[in-house]
Short mmCIF file of C-alpha atoms and ligand atoms in Angstrom, two decimals:
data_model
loop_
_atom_site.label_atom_id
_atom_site.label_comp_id
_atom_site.label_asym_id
_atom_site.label_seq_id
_atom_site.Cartn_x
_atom_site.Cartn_y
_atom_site.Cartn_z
CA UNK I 1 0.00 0.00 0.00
CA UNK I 2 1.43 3.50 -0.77
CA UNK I 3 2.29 5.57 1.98
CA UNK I 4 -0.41 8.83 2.11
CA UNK I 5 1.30 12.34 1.96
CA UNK I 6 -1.23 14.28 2.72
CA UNK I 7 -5.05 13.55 3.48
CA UNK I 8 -6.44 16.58 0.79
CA UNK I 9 -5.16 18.11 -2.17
CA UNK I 10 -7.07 21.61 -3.29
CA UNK I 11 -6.11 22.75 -6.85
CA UNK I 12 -6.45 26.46 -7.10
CA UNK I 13 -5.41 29.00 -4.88
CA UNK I 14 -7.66 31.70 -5.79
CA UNK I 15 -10.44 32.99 -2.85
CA UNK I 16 -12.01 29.53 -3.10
CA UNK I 17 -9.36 26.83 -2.63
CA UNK I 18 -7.95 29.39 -0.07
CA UNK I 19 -11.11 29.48 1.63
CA UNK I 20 -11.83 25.59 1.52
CA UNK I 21 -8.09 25.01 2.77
CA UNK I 22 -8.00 27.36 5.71
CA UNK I 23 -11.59 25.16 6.81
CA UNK I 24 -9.97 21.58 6.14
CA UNK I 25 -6.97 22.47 8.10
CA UNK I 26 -9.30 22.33 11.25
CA UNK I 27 -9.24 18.83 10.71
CA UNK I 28 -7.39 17.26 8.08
CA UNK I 29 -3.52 17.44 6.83
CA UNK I 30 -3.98 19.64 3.59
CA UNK I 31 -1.83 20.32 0.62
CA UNK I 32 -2.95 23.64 -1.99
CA UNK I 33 -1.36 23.95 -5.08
CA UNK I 34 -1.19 27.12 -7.62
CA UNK I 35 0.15 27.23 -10.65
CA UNK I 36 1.08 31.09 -10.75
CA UNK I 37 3.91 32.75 -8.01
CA UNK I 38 1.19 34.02 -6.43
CA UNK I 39 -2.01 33.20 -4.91
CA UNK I 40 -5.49 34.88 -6.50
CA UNK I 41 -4.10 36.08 -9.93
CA UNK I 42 -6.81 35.27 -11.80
CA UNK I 43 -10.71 36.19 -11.36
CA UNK I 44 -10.52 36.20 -7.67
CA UNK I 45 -8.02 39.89 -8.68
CA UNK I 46 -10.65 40.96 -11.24
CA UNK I 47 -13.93 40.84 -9.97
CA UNK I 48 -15.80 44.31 -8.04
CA UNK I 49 -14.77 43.62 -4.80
CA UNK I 50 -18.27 43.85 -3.51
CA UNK I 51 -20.15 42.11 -0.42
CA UNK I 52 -23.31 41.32 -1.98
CA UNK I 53 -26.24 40.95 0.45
CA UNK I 54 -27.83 38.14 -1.38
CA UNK I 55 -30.60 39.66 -3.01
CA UNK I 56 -30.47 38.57 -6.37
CA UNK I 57 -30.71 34.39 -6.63
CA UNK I 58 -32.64 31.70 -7.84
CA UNK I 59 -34.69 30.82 -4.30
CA UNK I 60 -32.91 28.17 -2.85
CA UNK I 61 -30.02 27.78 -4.61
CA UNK I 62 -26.56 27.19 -3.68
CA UNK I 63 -25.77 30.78 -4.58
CA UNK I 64 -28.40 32.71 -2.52
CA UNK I 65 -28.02 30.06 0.49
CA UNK I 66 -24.28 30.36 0.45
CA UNK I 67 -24.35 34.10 -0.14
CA UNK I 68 -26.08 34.68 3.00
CA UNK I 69 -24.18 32.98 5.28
CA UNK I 70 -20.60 33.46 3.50
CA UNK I 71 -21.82 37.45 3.73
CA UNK I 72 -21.72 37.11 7.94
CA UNK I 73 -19.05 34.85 7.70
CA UNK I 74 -17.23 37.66 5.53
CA UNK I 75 -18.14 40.57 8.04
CA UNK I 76 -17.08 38.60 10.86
CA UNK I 77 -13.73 37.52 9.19
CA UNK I 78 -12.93 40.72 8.24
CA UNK I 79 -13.13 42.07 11.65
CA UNK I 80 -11.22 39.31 13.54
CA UNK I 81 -8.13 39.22 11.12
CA UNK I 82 -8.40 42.69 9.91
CA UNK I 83 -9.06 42.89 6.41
CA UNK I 84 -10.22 46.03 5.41
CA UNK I 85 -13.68 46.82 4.28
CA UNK I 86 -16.29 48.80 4.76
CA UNK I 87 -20.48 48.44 5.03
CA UNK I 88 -21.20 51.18 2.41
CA UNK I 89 -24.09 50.21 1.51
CA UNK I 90 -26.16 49.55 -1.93
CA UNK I 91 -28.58 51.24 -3.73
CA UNK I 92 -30.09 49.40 -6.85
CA UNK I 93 -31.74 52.25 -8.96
CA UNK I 94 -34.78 52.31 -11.31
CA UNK I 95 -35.11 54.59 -14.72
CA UNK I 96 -38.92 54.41 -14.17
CA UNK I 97 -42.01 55.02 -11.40
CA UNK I 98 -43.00 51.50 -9.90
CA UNK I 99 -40.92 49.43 -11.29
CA UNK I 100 -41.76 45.37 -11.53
CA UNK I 101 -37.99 44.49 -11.33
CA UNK I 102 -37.50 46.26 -8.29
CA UNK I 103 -40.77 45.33 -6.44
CA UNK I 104 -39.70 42.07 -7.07
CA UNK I 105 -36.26 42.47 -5.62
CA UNK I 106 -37.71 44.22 -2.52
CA UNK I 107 -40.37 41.24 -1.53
CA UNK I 108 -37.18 38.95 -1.58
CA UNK I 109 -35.31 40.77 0.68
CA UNK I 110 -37.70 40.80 2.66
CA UNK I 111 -38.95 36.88 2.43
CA UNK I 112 -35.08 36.69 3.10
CA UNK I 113 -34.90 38.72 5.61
CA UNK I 114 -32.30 40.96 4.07
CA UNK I 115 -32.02 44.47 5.15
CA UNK I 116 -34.13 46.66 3.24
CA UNK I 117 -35.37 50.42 2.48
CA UNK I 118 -37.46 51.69 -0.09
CA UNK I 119 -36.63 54.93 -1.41
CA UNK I 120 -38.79 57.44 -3.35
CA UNK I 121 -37.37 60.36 -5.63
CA UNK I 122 -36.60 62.56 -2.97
CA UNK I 123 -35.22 60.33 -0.87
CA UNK I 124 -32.90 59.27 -3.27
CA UNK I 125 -31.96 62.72 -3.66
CA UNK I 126 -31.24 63.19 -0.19
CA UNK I 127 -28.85 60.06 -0.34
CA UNK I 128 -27.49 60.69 -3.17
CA UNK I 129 -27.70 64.21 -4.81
CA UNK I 130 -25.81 63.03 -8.10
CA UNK I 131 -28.03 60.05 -9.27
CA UNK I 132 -30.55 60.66 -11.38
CA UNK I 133 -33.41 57.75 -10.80
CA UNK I 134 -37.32 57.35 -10.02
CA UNK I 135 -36.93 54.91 -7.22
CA UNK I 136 -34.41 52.88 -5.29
CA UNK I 137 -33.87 50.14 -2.82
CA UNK I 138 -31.24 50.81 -0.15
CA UNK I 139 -29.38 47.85 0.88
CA UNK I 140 -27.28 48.75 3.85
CA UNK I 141 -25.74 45.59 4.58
CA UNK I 142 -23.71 44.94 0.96
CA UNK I 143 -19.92 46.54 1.20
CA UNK I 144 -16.34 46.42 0.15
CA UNK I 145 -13.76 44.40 1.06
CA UNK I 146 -9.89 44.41 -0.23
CA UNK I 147 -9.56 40.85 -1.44
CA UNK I 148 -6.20 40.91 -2.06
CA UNK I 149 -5.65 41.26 1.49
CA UNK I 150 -8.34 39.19 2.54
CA UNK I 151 -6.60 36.06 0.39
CA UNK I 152 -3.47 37.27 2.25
CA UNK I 153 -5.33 36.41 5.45
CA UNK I 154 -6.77 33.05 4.26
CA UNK I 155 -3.52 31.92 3.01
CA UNK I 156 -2.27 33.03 6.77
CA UNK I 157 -4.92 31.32 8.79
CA UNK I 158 -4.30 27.82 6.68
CA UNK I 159 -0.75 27.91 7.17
CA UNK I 160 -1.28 28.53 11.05
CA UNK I 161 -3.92 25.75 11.09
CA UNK I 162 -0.83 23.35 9.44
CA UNK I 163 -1.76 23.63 5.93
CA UNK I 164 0.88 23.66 3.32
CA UNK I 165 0.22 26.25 0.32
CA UNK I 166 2.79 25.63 -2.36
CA UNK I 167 3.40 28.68 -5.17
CA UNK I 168 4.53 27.56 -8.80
CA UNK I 169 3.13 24.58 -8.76
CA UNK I 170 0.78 22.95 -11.59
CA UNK I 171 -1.72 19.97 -11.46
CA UNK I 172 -0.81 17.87 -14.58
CA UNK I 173 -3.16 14.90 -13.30
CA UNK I 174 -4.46 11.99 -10.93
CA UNK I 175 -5.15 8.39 -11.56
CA UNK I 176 -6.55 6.31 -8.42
CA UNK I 177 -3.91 4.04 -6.89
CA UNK I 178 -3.75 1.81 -3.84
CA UNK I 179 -3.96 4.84 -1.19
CA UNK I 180 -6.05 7.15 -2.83
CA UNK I 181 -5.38 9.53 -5.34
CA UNK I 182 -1.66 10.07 -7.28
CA UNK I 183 -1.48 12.97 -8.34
CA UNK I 184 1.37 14.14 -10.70
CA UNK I 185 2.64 17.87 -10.34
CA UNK I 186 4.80 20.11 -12.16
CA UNK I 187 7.09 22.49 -9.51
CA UNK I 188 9.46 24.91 -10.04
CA UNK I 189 12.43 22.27 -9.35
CA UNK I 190 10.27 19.78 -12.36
CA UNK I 191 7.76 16.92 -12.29
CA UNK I 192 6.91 15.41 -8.57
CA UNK I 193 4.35 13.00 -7.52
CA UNK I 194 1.88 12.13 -4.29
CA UNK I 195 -0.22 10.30 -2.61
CA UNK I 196 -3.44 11.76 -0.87
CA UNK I 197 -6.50 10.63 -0.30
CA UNK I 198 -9.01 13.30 -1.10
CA UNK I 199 -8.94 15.71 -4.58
CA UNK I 200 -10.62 18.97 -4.53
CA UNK I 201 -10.65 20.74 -8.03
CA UNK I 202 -11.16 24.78 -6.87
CA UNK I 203 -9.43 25.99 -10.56
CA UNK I 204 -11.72 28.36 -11.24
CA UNK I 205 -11.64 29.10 -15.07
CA UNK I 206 -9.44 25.59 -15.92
CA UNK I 207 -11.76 23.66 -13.68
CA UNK I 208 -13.39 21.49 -16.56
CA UNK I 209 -9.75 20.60 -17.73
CA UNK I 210 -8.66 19.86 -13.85
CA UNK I 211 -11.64 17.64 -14.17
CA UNK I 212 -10.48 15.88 -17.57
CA UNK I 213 -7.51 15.50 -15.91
CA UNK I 214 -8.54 13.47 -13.01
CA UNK I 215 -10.49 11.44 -14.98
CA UNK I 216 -14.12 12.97 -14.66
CA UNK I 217 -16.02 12.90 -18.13
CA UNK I 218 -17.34 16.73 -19.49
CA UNK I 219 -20.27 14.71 -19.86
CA UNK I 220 -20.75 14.43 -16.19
CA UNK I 221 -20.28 18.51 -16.10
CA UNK I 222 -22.54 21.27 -16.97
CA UNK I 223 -21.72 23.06 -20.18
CA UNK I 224 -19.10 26.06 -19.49
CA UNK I 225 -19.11 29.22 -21.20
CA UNK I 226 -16.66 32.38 -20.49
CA UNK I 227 -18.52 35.96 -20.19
CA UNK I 228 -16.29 38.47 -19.89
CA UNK I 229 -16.62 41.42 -17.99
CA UNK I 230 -14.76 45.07 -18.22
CA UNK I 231 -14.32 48.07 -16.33
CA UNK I 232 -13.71 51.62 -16.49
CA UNK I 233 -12.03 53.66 -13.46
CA UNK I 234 -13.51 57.26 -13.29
CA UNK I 235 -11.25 60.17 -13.25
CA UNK I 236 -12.77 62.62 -10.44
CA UNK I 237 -13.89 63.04 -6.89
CA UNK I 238 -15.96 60.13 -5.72
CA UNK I 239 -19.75 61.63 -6.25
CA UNK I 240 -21.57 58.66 -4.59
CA UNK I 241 -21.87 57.88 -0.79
CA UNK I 242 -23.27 54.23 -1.56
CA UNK I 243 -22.44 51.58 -4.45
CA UNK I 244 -24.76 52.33 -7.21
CA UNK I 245 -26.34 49.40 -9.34
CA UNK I 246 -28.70 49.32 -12.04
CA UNK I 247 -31.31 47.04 -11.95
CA UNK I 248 -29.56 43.55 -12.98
CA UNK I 249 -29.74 42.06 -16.77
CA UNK I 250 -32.03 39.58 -17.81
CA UNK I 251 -31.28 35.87 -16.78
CA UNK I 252 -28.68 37.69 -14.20
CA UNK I 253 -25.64 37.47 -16.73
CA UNK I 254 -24.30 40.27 -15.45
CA UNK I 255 -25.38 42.62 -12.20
CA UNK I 256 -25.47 45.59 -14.72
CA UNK I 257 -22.87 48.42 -15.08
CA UNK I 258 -22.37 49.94 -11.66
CA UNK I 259 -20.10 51.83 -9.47
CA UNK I 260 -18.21 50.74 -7.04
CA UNK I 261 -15.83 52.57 -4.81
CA UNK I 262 -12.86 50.77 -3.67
CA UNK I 263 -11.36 51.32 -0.12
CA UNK I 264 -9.09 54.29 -1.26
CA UNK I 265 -12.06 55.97 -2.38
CA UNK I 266 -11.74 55.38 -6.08
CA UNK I 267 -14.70 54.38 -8.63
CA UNK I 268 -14.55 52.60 -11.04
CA UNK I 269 -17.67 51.22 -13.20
CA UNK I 270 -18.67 48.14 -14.53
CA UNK I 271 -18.71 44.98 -15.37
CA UNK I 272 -20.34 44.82 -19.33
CA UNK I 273 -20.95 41.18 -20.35
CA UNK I 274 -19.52 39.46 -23.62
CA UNK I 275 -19.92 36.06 -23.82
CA UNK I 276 -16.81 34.49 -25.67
CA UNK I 277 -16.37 32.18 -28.30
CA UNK I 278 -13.60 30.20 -26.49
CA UNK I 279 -13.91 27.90 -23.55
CA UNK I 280 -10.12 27.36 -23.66
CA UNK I 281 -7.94 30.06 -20.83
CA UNK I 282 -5.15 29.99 -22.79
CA UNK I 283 -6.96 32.01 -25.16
CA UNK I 284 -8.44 34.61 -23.51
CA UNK I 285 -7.60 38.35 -23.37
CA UNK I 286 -8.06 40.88 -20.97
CA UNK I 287 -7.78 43.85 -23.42
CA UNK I 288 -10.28 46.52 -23.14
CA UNK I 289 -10.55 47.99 -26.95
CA UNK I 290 -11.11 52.08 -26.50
CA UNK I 291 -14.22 52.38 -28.65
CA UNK I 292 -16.11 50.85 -25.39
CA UNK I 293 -16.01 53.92 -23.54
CA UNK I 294 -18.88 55.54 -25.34
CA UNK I 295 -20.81 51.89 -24.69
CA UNK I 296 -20.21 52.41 -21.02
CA UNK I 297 -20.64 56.24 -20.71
CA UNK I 298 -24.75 55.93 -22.16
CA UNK I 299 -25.27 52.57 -19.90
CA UNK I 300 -23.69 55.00 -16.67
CA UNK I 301 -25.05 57.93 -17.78
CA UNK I 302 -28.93 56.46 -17.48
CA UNK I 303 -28.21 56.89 -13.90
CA UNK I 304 -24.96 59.75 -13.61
CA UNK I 305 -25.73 61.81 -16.03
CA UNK I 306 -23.13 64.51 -14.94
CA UNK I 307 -20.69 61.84 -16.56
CA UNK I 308 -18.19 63.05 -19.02
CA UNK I 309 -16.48 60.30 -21.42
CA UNK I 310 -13.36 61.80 -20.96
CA UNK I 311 -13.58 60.87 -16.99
CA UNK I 312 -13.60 56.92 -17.98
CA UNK I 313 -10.01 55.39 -18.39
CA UNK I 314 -9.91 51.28 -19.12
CA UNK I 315 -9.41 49.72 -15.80
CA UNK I 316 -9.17 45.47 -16.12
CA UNK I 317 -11.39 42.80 -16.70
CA UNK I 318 -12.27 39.84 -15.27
CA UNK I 319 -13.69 36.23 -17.10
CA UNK I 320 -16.81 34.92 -15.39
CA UNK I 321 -17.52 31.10 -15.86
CA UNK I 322 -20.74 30.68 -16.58
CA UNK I 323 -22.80 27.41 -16.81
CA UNK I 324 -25.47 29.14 -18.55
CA UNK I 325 -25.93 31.41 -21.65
CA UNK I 326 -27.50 34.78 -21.82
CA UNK I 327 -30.62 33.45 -23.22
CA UNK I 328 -30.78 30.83 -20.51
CA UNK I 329 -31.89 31.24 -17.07
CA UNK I 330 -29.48 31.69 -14.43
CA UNK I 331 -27.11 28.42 -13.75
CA UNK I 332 -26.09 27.93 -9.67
CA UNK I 333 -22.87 26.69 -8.74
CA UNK I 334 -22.12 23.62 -9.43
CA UNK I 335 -19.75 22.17 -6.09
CA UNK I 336 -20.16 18.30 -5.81
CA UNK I 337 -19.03 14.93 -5.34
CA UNK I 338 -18.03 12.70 -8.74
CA UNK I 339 -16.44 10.48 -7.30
CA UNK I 340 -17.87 7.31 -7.64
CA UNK I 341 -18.26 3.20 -6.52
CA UNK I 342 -14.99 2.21 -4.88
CA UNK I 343 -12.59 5.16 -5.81
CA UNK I 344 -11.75 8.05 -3.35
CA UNK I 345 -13.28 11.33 -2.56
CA UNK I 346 -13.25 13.60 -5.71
CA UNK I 347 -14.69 17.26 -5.55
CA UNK I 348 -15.20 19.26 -7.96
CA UNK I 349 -16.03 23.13 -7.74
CA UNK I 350 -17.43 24.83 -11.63
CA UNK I 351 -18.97 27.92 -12.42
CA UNK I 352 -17.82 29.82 -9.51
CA UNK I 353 -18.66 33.15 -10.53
CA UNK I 354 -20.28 36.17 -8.44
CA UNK I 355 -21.31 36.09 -5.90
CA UNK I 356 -18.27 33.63 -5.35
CA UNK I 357 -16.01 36.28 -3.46
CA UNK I 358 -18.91 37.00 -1.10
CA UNK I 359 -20.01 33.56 -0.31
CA UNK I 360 -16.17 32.00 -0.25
CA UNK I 361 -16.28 31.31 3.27
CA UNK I 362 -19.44 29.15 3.49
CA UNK I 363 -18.38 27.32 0.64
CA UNK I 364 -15.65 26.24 2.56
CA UNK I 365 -17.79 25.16 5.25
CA UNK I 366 -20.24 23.19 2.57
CA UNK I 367 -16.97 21.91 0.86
CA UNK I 368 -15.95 20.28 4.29
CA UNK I 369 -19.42 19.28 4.56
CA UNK I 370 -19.89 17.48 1.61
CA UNK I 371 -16.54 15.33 2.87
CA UNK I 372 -17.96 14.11 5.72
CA UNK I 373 -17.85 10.20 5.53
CA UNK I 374 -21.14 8.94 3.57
CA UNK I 375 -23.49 6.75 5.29
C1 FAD W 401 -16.11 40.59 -13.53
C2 FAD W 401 -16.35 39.86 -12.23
C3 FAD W 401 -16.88 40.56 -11.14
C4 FAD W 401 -17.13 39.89 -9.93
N1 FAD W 401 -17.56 40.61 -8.85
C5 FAD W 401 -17.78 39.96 -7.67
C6 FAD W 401 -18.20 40.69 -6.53
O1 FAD W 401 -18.27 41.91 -6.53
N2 FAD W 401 -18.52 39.99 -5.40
C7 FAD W 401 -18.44 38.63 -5.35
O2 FAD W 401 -18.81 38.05 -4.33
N3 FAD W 401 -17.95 37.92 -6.40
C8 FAD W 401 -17.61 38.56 -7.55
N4 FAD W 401 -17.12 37.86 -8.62
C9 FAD W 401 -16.90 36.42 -8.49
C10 FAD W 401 -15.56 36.09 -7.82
O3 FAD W 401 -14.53 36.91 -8.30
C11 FAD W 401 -15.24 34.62 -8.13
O4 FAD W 401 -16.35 33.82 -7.77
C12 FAD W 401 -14.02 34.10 -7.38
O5 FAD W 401 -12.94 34.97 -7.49
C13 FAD W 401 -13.66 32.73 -7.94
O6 FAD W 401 -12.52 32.28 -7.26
P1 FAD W 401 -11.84 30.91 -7.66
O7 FAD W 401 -10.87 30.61 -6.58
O8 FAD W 401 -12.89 29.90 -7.97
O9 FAD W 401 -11.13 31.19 -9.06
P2 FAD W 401 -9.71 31.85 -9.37
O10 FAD W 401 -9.50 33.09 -8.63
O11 FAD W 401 -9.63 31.93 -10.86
O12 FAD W 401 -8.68 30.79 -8.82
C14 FAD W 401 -8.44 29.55 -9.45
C15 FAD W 401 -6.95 29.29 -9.31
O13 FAD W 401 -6.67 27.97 -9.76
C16 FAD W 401 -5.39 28.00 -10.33
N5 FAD W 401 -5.23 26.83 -11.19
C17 FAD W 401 -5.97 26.52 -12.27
N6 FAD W 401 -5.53 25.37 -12.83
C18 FAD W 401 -4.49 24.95 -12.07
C19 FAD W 401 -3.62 23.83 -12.15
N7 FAD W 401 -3.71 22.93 -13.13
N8 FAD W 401 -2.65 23.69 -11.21
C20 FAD W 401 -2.53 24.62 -10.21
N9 FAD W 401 -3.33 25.72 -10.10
C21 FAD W 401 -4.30 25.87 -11.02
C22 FAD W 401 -5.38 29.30 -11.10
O14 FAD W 401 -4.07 29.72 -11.39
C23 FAD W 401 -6.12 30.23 -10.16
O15 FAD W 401 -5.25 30.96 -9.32
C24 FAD W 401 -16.85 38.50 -9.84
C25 FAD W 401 -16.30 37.82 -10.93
C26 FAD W 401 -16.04 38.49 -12.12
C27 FAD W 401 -15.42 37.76 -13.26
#
C-alpha cells in the first residue's frame, strides 16, 4: 500500500481553494497547489470587490443560500483578522415610477430577511444628490472588502492551522492508486508525484480541464461558457456615498454596469458582459478595446448623467464562468461529489462566478461538509 502524503489536495489558490483550505486544516492534513507565483491572480483579482447581500438568486439555490451565510461569515472575518472593508451600503436604482424588477427584488429581501429600504425620488436625492433615478432600494448591509488582502489572510490562517500552500506549482493529473489519489505535479524544481486521499478541483476558469484530468467525463459537467466582464475607473472626486447598481440584466448574466468605490475611495464602473467564443484560458484576453467607452458612458449615464467620457479610463477585466448562456436562465454553482463506486473522494467546484467572493467562506464550510464520511 502507498504511503499517504497528505489527506487533501485543493487545486487552485484563488479565494475559493484558499477558503476551503483554511476550513480543512481544522481537521485534516492539507496540501494547496497554484500554478502562478502568487495566490489569487486570476478572477478572484478581477472581480468588483463587492459584499453582496444576497438579493439577487434563484430561491434556494446554492448561490443565494451560500451568499447569505458566507456574507456574515465575511463581516465577521474581516473584523477578527483585519481585512479592510467597509459596510457602504447599496442602492439598486430604477429609470422608471413603480418598477416590476424592483418590487420584485424588494419582496425577496424581505422573504429573506435581508435588510431593506425603499426609497422614493426625494429620498434618493437626499442620499445621493448626483443620481438621477425614479426609485431605489437601499441595501445597507452589501460593502467592500480588499480581497487581495483578505486572500493574504486566508492563506495566513491555513498555514497557522498546518496547511501547506505551495506557489509555482501545476496539477498535470491523478489516476486512483492503492492509497487514494496520485497525483502528478509540475514544480518549479520539475515533475513530482503524491499520494493523498481526497482531490478537490477549486481551478476556477481551468476547472473542466482539472476535471479531464482526473479522470471525470465533461459529460458528467454542466456546459461552461466564459462571459467576460470590463471596467472603467472614473477620473474625479468620488460623487456617490453608496455603491450604485442598475437594476440587474435579464437571466442575471451580469449585475449591470455599476459603481463601485474601492477602499481608497476610487470608482470605477462596470462589469459589461460578452460572452466568448472560447472555452479554452489559454486564449483569452483581458484587453479593453477604446471604442467601449462611449458603450459604457450611455449605460452610466442612465443613472450619472453629470458623466463626461473623458472621466472613464480602461481599468481590467475579469472572465466569469458561466454554466449558462445569456438566453438561458441563471445556472447555480455547481460544487459536488463525482467520485464514484470504490474510488476516493473527488470534488469538484465549476462555475464559480459572483457572488463567489462574497459567499467564499461558506463554501468552505459546505466543501468540508460534503466530505464528511457517507453513510
Ligand atoms: C467581472 C467579475 C466581477 C465579480 N464581482 C464579484 C463581486 O463583486 N462579489 C463577489 O462576491 N464575487 C464577484 N465575482 C466572483 C468572484 O470573483 C469569483 O467567484 C471568485 O474569485 C472565484 O474564485 P476561484 O478561486 O474559484 O477562481 P480563481 O480566482 O480563478 O482561482 C483559481 C486558481 O486555480 C489555479 N489553477 C488553475 N488550474 C491549475 C492547475 N492545473 N494547477 C494549479 N493551479 C491551477 C489558477 O491559477 C487560479 O489561481 C466577480 C467575478 C467576475 C469575473
Amino acid at each position: 500500500m502507498s504511503s499517504v502524503d497528505f489527506d487533501i489536495c485543493v487545486i487552485g489558490g484563488g479565494v475559493i481553494g484558499l477558503a476551503i483550505a483554511a476550513n480543512l486544516a481544522k481537521s485534516s492534513s492539507v496540501l494547496l497547489v497554484e500554478q502562478h507565483d502568487a495566490f489569487g491572480t486570476e478572477t478572484s483579482s478581477r472581480n468588483s470587490e463587492v459584499i453582496h447581500a444576497g438579493l439577487y438568486y434563484t430561491p434556494n439555490s446554492l448561490k443565494e443560500s451560500l451568499c447569505l451565510a458566507g456574507r456574515e461569515a465575511l463581516y465577521t472575518f474581516c473584523q477578527q483578522h483585519d481585512v479592510p472593508h467597509q459596510m457602504i451600503g447599496k442602492l439598486i436604482v430604477a429609470p422608471d415610477q413603480d418598477s416590476p424588477r424592483l418590487e420584485a427584488l424588494f419582496q425577496k429581501a424581505l422573504m429573506l430577511d435581508i435588510p431593506i429600504e425603499r426609497l422614493d425620488q426625494h429620498a434618493l436625492h437626499e442620499h445621493e444628490p448626483n443620481v438621477s433615478a425614479c426609485e431605489a432600494l437601499f441595501s445597507p448591509r452589501s460593502g467592500i472588502i480588499d480581497s487581495h488582502i483578505y486572500m493574504l489572510r486566508l492563506a495566513q490562517e491555513a498555514e497557522r492551522l498546518g496547511a501547506t500552500l505551495t506557489k509555482y506549482t501545476k496539477f498535470d493529473k491523478a489516476s486512483v492508486n492503492d492509497s487514494g489519489w496520485q497525483v502528478e505535479l509540475t514544480t518549479s524544481d520539475g515533475p513530482y508525484s503524491l499520494n493523498c486521499t481526497t482531490l478537490i478541483n477549486a481551478a476556477g476558469l481551468h476547472a473542466h480541464d482539472v476535471a479531464l484530468r482526473c479522470g471525470t467525463s465533461l459529460n458528467d459537467l454542466p456546459l461552461l461558457s466564459f462571459c467576460r466582464g470590463r471596467y472603467f475607473s472614473y477620473q474625479g472626486t468620488n460623487p456617490f456615498n453608496h455603491l450604485i447598481y442598475p437594476l440587474p440584466e435579464a437571466n442575471l448574466t451580469g449585475l449591470g454596469i455599476h459603481a463601485t468605490i474601492d477602499l481608497g475611495g476610487q470608482v470605477r464602473f462596470g462589469p459589461d458582459t460578452e460572452y466568448l467564443s472560447t472555452t479554452n484560458p489559454a486564449h483569452l484576453s483581458y484587453e479593453i478595446p477604446s471604442h467601449l467607452k462611449l458603450h459604457f458612458a450611455k449605460a452610466i449615464q442612465g443613472y450619472f448623467p453629470k458623466l463626461q467620457v473623458e472621466q472613464l479610463n480602461p481599468a481590467y477585466a475579469g472572465i466569469r464562468p458561466k454554466l449558462h448562456l445569456a438566453s438561458e436562465i441563471a445556472a447555480d454553482f455547481h460544487i459536488a461529489r463525482h467520485d464514484r463506486k470504490n474510488t476516493p473522494p473527488l470534488l469538484h467546484l465549476v462555475g464559480i462566478e459572483s457572488p463567489g467572493l462574497t459567499s467564499s467562506l461558506a463554501i468552505g464550510q459546505y466543501v468540508t461538509e460534503l466530505l464528511l464520511p457517507k453513510n
